[in-house]
Tab-separated table of C-alpha atoms in Angstrom:
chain	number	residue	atom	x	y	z
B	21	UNK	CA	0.000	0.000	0.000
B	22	UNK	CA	1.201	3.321	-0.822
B	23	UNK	CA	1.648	5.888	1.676
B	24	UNK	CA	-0.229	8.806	1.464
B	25	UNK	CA	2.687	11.480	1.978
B	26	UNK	CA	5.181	10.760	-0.522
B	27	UNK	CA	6.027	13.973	-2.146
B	28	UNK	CA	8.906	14.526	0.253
B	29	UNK	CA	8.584	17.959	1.463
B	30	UNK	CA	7.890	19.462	4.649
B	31	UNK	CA	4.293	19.028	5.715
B	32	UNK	CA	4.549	23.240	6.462
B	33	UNK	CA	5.793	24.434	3.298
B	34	UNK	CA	3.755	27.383	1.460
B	35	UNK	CA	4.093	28.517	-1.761
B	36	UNK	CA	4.303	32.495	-0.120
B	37	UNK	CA	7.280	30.594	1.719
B	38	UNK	CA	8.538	28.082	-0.637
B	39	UNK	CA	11.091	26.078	1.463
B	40	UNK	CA	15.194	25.677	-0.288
B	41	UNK	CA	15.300	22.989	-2.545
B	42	UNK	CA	17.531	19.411	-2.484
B	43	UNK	CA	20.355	21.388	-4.295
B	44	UNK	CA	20.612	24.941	-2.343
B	45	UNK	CA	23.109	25.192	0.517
B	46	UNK	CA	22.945	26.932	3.146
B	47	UNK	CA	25.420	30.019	4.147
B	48	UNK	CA	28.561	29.952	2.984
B	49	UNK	CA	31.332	29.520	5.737
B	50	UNK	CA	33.020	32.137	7.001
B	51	UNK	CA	36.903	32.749	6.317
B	52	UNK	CA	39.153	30.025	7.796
B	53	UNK	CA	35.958	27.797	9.035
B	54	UNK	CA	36.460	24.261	8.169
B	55	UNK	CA	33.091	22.360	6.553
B	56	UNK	CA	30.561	20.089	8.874
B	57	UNK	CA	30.700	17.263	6.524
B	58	UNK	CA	33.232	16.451	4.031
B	59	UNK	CA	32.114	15.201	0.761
B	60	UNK	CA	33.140	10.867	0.713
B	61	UNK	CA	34.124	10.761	4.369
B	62	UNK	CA	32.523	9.852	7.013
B	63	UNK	CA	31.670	12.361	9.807
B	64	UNK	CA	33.637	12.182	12.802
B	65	UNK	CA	32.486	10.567	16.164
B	66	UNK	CA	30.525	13.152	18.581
B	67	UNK	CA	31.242	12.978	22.232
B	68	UNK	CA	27.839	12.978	23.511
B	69	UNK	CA	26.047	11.477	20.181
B	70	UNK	CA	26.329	8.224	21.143
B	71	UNK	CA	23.797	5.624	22.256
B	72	UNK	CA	23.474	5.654	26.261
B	73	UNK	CA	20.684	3.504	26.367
B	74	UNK	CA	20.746	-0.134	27.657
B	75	UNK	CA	20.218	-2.862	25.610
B	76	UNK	CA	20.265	-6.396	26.737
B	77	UNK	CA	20.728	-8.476	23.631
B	78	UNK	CA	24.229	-8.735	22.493
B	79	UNK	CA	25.603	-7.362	19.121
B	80	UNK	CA	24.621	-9.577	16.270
B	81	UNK	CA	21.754	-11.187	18.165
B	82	UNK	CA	17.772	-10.456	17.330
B	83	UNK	CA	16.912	-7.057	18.575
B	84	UNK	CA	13.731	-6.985	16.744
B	85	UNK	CA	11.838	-9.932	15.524
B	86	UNK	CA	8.263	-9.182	12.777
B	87	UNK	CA	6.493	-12.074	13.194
B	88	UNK	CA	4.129	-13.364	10.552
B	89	UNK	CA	2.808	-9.515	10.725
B	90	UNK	CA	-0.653	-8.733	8.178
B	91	UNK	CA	-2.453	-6.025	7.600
B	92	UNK	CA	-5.475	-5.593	6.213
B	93	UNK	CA	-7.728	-2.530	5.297
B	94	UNK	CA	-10.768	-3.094	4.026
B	95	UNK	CA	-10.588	-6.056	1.259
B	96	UNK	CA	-7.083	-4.965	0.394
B	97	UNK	CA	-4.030	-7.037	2.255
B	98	UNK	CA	-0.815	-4.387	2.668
B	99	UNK	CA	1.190	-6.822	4.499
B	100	UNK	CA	0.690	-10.450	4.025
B	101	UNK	CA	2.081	-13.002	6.691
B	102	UNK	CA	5.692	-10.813	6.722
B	103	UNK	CA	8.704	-12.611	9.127
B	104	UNK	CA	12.008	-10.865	9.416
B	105	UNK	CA	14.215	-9.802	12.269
B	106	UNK	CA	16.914	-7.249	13.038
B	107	UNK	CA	20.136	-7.708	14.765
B	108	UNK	CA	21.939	-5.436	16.866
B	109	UNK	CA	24.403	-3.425	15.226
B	110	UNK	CA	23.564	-4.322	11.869
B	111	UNK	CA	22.032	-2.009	8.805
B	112	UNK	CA	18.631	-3.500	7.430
B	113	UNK	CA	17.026	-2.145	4.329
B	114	UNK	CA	13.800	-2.807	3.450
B	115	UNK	CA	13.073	-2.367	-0.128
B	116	UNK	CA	10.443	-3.328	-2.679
B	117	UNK	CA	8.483	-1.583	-5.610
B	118	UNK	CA	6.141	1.062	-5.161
B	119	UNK	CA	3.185	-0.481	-3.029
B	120	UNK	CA	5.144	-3.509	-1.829
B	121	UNK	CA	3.917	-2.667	2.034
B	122	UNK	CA	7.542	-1.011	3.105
B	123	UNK	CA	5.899	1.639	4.738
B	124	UNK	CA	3.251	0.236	6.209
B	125	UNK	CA	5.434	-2.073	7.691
B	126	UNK	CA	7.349	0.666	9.357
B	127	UNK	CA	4.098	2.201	10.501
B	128	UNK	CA	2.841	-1.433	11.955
B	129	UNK	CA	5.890	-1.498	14.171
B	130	UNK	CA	6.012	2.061	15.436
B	131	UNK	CA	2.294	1.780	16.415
B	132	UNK	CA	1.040	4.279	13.585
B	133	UNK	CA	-1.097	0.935	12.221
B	134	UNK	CA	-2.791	-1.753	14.401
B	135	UNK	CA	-1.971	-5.232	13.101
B	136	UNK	CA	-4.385	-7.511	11.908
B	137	UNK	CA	-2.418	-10.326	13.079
B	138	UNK	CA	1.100	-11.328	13.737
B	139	UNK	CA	3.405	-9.470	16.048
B	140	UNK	CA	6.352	-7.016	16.687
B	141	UNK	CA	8.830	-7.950	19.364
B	142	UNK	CA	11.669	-5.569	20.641
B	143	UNK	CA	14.153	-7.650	22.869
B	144	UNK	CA	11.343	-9.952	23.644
B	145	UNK	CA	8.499	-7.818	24.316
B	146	UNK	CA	5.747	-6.964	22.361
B	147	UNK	CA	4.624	-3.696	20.932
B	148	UNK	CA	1.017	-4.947	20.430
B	149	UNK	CA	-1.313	-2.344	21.962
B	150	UNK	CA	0.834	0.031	22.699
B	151	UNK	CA	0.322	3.579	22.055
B	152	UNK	CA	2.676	5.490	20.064
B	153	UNK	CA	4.553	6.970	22.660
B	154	UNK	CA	4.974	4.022	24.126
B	155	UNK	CA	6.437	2.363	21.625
B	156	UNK	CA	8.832	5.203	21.580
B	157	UNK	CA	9.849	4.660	25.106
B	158	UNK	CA	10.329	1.225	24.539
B	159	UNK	CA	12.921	1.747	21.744
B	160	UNK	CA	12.017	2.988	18.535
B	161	UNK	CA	12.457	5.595	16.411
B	162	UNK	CA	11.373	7.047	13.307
B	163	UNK	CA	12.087	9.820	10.518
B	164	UNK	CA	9.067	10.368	7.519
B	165	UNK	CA	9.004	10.128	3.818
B	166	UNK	CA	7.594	13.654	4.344
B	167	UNK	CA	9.662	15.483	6.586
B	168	UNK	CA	7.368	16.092	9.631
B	169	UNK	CA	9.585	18.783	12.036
B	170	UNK	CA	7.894	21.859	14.562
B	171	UNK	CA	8.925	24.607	11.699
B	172	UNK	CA	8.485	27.901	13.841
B	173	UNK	CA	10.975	25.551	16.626
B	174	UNK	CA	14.822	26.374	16.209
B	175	UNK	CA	16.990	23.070	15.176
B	176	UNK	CA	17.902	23.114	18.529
B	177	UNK	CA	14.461	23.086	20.304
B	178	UNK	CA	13.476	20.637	17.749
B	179	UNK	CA	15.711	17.640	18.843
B	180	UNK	CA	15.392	18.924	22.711
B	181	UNK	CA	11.516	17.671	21.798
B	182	UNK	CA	12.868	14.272	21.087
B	183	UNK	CA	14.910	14.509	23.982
B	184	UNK	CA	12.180	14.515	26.519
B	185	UNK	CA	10.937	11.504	25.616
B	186	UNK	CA	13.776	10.218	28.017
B	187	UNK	CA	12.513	12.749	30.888
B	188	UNK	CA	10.959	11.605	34.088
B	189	UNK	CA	10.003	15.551	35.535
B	190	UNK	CA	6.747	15.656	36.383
B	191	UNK	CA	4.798	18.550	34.975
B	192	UNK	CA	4.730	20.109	38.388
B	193	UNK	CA	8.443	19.667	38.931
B	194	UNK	CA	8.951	21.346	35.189
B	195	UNK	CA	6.194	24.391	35.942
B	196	UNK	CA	7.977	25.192	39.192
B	197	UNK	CA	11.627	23.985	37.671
B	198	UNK	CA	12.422	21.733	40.439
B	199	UNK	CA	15.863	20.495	40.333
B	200	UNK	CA	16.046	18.133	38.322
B	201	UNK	CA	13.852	19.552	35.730
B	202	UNK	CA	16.684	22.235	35.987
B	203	UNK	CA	19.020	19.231	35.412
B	204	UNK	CA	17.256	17.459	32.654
B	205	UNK	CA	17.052	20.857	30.508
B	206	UNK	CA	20.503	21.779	30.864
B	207	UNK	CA	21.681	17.634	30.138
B	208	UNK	CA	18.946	18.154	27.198
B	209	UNK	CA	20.551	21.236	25.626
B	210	UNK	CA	24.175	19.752	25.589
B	211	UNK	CA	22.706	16.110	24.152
B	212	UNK	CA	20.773	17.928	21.586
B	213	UNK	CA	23.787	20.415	20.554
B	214	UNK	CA	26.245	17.458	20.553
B	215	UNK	CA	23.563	15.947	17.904
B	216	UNK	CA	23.090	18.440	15.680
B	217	UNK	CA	27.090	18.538	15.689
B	218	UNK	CA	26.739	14.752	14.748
B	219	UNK	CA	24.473	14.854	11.810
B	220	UNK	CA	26.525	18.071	10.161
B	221	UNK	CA	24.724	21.327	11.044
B	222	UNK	CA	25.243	22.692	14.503
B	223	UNK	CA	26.166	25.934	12.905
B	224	UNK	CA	21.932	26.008	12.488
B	225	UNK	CA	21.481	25.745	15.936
B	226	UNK	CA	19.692	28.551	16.103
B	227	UNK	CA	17.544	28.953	12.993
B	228	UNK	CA	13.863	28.125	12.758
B	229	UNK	CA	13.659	24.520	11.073
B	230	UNK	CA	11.166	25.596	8.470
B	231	UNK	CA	14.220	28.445	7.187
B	232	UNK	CA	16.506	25.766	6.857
B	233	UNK	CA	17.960	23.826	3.603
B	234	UNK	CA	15.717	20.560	2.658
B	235	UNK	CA	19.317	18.556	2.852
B	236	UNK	CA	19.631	19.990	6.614
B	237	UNK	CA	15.905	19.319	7.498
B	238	UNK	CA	16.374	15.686	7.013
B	239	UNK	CA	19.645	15.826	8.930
B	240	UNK	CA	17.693	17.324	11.600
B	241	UNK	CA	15.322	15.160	11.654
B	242	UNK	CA	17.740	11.848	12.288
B	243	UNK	CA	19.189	14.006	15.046
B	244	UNK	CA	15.326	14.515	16.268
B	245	UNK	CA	14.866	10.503	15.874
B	246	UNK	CA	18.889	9.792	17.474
B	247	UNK	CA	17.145	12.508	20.744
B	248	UNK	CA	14.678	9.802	21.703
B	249	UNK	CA	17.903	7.357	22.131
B	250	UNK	CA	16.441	4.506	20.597
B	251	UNK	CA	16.907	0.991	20.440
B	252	UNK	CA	16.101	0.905	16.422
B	253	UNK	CA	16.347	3.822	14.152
B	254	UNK	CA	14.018	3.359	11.408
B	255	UNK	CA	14.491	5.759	8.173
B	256	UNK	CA	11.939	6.034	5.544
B	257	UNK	CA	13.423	6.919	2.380
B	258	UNK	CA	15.427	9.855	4.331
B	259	UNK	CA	17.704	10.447	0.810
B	260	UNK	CA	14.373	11.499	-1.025
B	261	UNK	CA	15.022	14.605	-3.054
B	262	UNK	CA	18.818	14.444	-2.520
B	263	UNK	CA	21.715	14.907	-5.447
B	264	UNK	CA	24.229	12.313	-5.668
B	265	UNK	CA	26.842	14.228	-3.437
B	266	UNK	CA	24.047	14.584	-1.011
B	267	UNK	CA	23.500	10.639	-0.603
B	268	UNK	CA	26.881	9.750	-0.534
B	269	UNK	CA	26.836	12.365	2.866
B	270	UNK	CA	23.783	10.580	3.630
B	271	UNK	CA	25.661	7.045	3.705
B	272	UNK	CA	28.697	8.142	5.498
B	273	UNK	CA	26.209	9.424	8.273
B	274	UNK	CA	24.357	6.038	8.208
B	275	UNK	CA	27.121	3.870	8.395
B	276	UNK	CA	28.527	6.708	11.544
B	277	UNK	CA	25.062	6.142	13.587
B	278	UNK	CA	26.071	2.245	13.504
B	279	UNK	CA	29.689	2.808	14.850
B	280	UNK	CA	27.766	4.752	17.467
B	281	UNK	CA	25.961	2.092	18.520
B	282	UNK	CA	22.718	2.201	17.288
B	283	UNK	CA	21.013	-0.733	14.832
B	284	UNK	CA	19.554	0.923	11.816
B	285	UNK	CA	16.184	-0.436	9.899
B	286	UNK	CA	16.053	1.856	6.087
B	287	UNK	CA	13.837	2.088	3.644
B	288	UNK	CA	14.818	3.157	0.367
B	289	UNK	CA	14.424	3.104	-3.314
B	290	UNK	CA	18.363	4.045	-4.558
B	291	UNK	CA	19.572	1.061	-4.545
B	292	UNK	CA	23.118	2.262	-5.234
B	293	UNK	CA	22.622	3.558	-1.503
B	294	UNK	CA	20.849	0.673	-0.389
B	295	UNK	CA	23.938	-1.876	-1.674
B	296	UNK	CA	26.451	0.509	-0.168
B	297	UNK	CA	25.245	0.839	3.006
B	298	UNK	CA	23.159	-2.337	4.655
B	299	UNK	CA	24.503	-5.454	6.073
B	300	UNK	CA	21.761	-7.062	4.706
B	301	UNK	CA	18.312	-6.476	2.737
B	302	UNK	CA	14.437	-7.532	2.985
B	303	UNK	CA	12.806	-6.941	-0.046
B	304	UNK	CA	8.780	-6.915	-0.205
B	305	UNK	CA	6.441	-7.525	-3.416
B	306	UNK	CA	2.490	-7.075	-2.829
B	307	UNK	CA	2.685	-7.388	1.074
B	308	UNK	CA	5.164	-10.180	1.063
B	309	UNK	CA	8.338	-10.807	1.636
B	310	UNK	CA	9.839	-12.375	-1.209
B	311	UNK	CA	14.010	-12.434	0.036
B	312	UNK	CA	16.206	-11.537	2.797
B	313	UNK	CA	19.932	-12.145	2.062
B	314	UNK	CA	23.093	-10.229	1.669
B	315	UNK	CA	23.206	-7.225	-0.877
B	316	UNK	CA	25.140	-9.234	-3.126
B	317	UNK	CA	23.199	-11.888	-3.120
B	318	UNK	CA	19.720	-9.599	-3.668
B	319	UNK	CA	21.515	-7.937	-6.484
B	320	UNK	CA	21.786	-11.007	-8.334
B	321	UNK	CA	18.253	-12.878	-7.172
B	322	UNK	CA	15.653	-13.450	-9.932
B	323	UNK	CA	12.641	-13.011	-7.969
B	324	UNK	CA	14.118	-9.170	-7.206
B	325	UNK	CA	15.044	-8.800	-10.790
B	326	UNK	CA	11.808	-9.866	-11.431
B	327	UNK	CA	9.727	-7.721	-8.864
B	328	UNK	CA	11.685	-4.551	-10.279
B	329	UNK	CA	11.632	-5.325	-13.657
B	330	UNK	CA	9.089	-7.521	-14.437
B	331	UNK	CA	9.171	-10.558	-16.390
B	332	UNK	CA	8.567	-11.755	-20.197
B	333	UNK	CA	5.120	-12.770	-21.114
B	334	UNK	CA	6.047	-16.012	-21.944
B	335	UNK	CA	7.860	-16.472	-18.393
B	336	UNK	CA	4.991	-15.198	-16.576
B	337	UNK	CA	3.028	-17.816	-18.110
């Protein structure tokens, strides 16, 4: 099933405020300043960007097991009897044609869709009728096809949003600013600062989100996601609208959340991206799953071929 917000831009954008484009940049740096992100490397490591939540499976065990997940609306099946699972550390694409259920899969586990049947375990326990924001707390994260931020918010106060997630003041304690809502502000402005230093534009601190570059609005909105500290980042098509220069940024900032710490689920349709960057790939056709092997060994699979391309009359006979 397609989703229904796949244009890409910012849910905010007007035309009497038409929003920067994939290929405009922001300001230029000043004299001497040395660039955020340098084009085919990977950015550097963050102190203070890195996971600092628990997590009690090892590395290259099952974080997140999909279990025989459906979903049906109506008469039409989106996801039909889907398995996979995710290991820790590891980059997971799910890809598939137009319609193949990737979304809706994404929205199944973050709590967006209720299941018809099946199941979504994280470590062991089940997201099954949980609220949203639970399922956040539990562990996982998400960006949008459509890039969903607060636009009249600075990039700062934007990922200090995601940030509270992982707060335990009590509304009273924050409307009198006990101490340790005191605390937790201060903890959430370095966190969030150090974030927007890891994804490439901490020199936007300050700027309203909406007045930003589309490129940087994406990058803000993994740092948003990376705020909530989650178990599983999921990213749904986050290189939509980019250049080439811009997705080859995009992977080395991928492949940096991993050496972070943090297990990475993507959907996307470059698959010059997708083969560079997972560990391994789920592909979807119609609601089901149809492989789930190594990139080279998708690359080369008929039924993907297939899928993509379609198939010869006389083959499909």
């Amino acid at each position: 099933m397609t989703d229904p917000h796949e244009n890409g831009l910012p849910a905010d954008a007007t035309p009497e405020e038409p929003l920067a484009d994939a290929a405009s940049v922001d300001a230029p740096l000043a004299d001497g300043a040395e660039p955020d992100i340098v084009p085919g490397q990977d950015p550097p490591l963050v102190e203070g960007a890195e996971s600092e939540r628990e997590i009690e499976v090892e590395v290259g065990e099952k974080l997140v097991e999909v279990k025989n997940l459906t979903i049906r609306f109506g008469g039409l099946t989106a996801l039909d009897d889907v398995s996979f699972d995710i290991k820790r550390g590891e980059i997971l694409g799910l890809i598939g044609p137009n319609g193949a259920g990737k979304t809706t899969c994404f929205n199944a586990m973050t709590g967006v869709y209720k299941p018809t049947s099946g199941d979504v375990l994280l470590e062991g326990q089940s997201v099954k009728g949980r609220k949203q924001h639970q399922i956040t707390r539990l562990g996982f994260a998400r960006t949008f096809q459509n890039i969903r931020l607060f636009g009249e918010m600075t990039a700062l106060e934007n990922v200090v949003v995601g940030l509270d997630a992982r707060h335990r003041t009590s509304v009273p304690g924050a409307l009198l600013r006990l101490p340790r809502h005191v605390r937790e502000e201060k903890s959430s402005v370095d966190r969030a600062m150090a974030l927007l230093d890891f994804v490439g534009i901490a020199q936007h601190a300050q700027k309203r989100s909406r007045d930003l570059s589309y490129g940087s609005q994406r990058r803000l909105e993994i740092a948003r996601a990376l705020g909530t500290d989650p178990k599983l980042l999921c990213l749904d098509e986050p290189a939509a609208g980019f250049n080439p220069a811009e997705k080859e940024d995009l992977m080395a900032l991928i492949r940096s959340i991993r050496d972070e710490g943090y297990t990475v689920l993507l959907i996307e349709h470059d698959m010059k991206l997708v083969m560079g960057v997972t560990d391994r790939i789920v592909v979807l056709e119609f609601g089901k799953k149809i492989a789930d092997d190594l990139p080279a060994a998708i690359r080369n699979d008929p039924r993907v071929i297939a899928a993509y391309l379609g198939v010869p009359e006389d083959d499909a006979a």
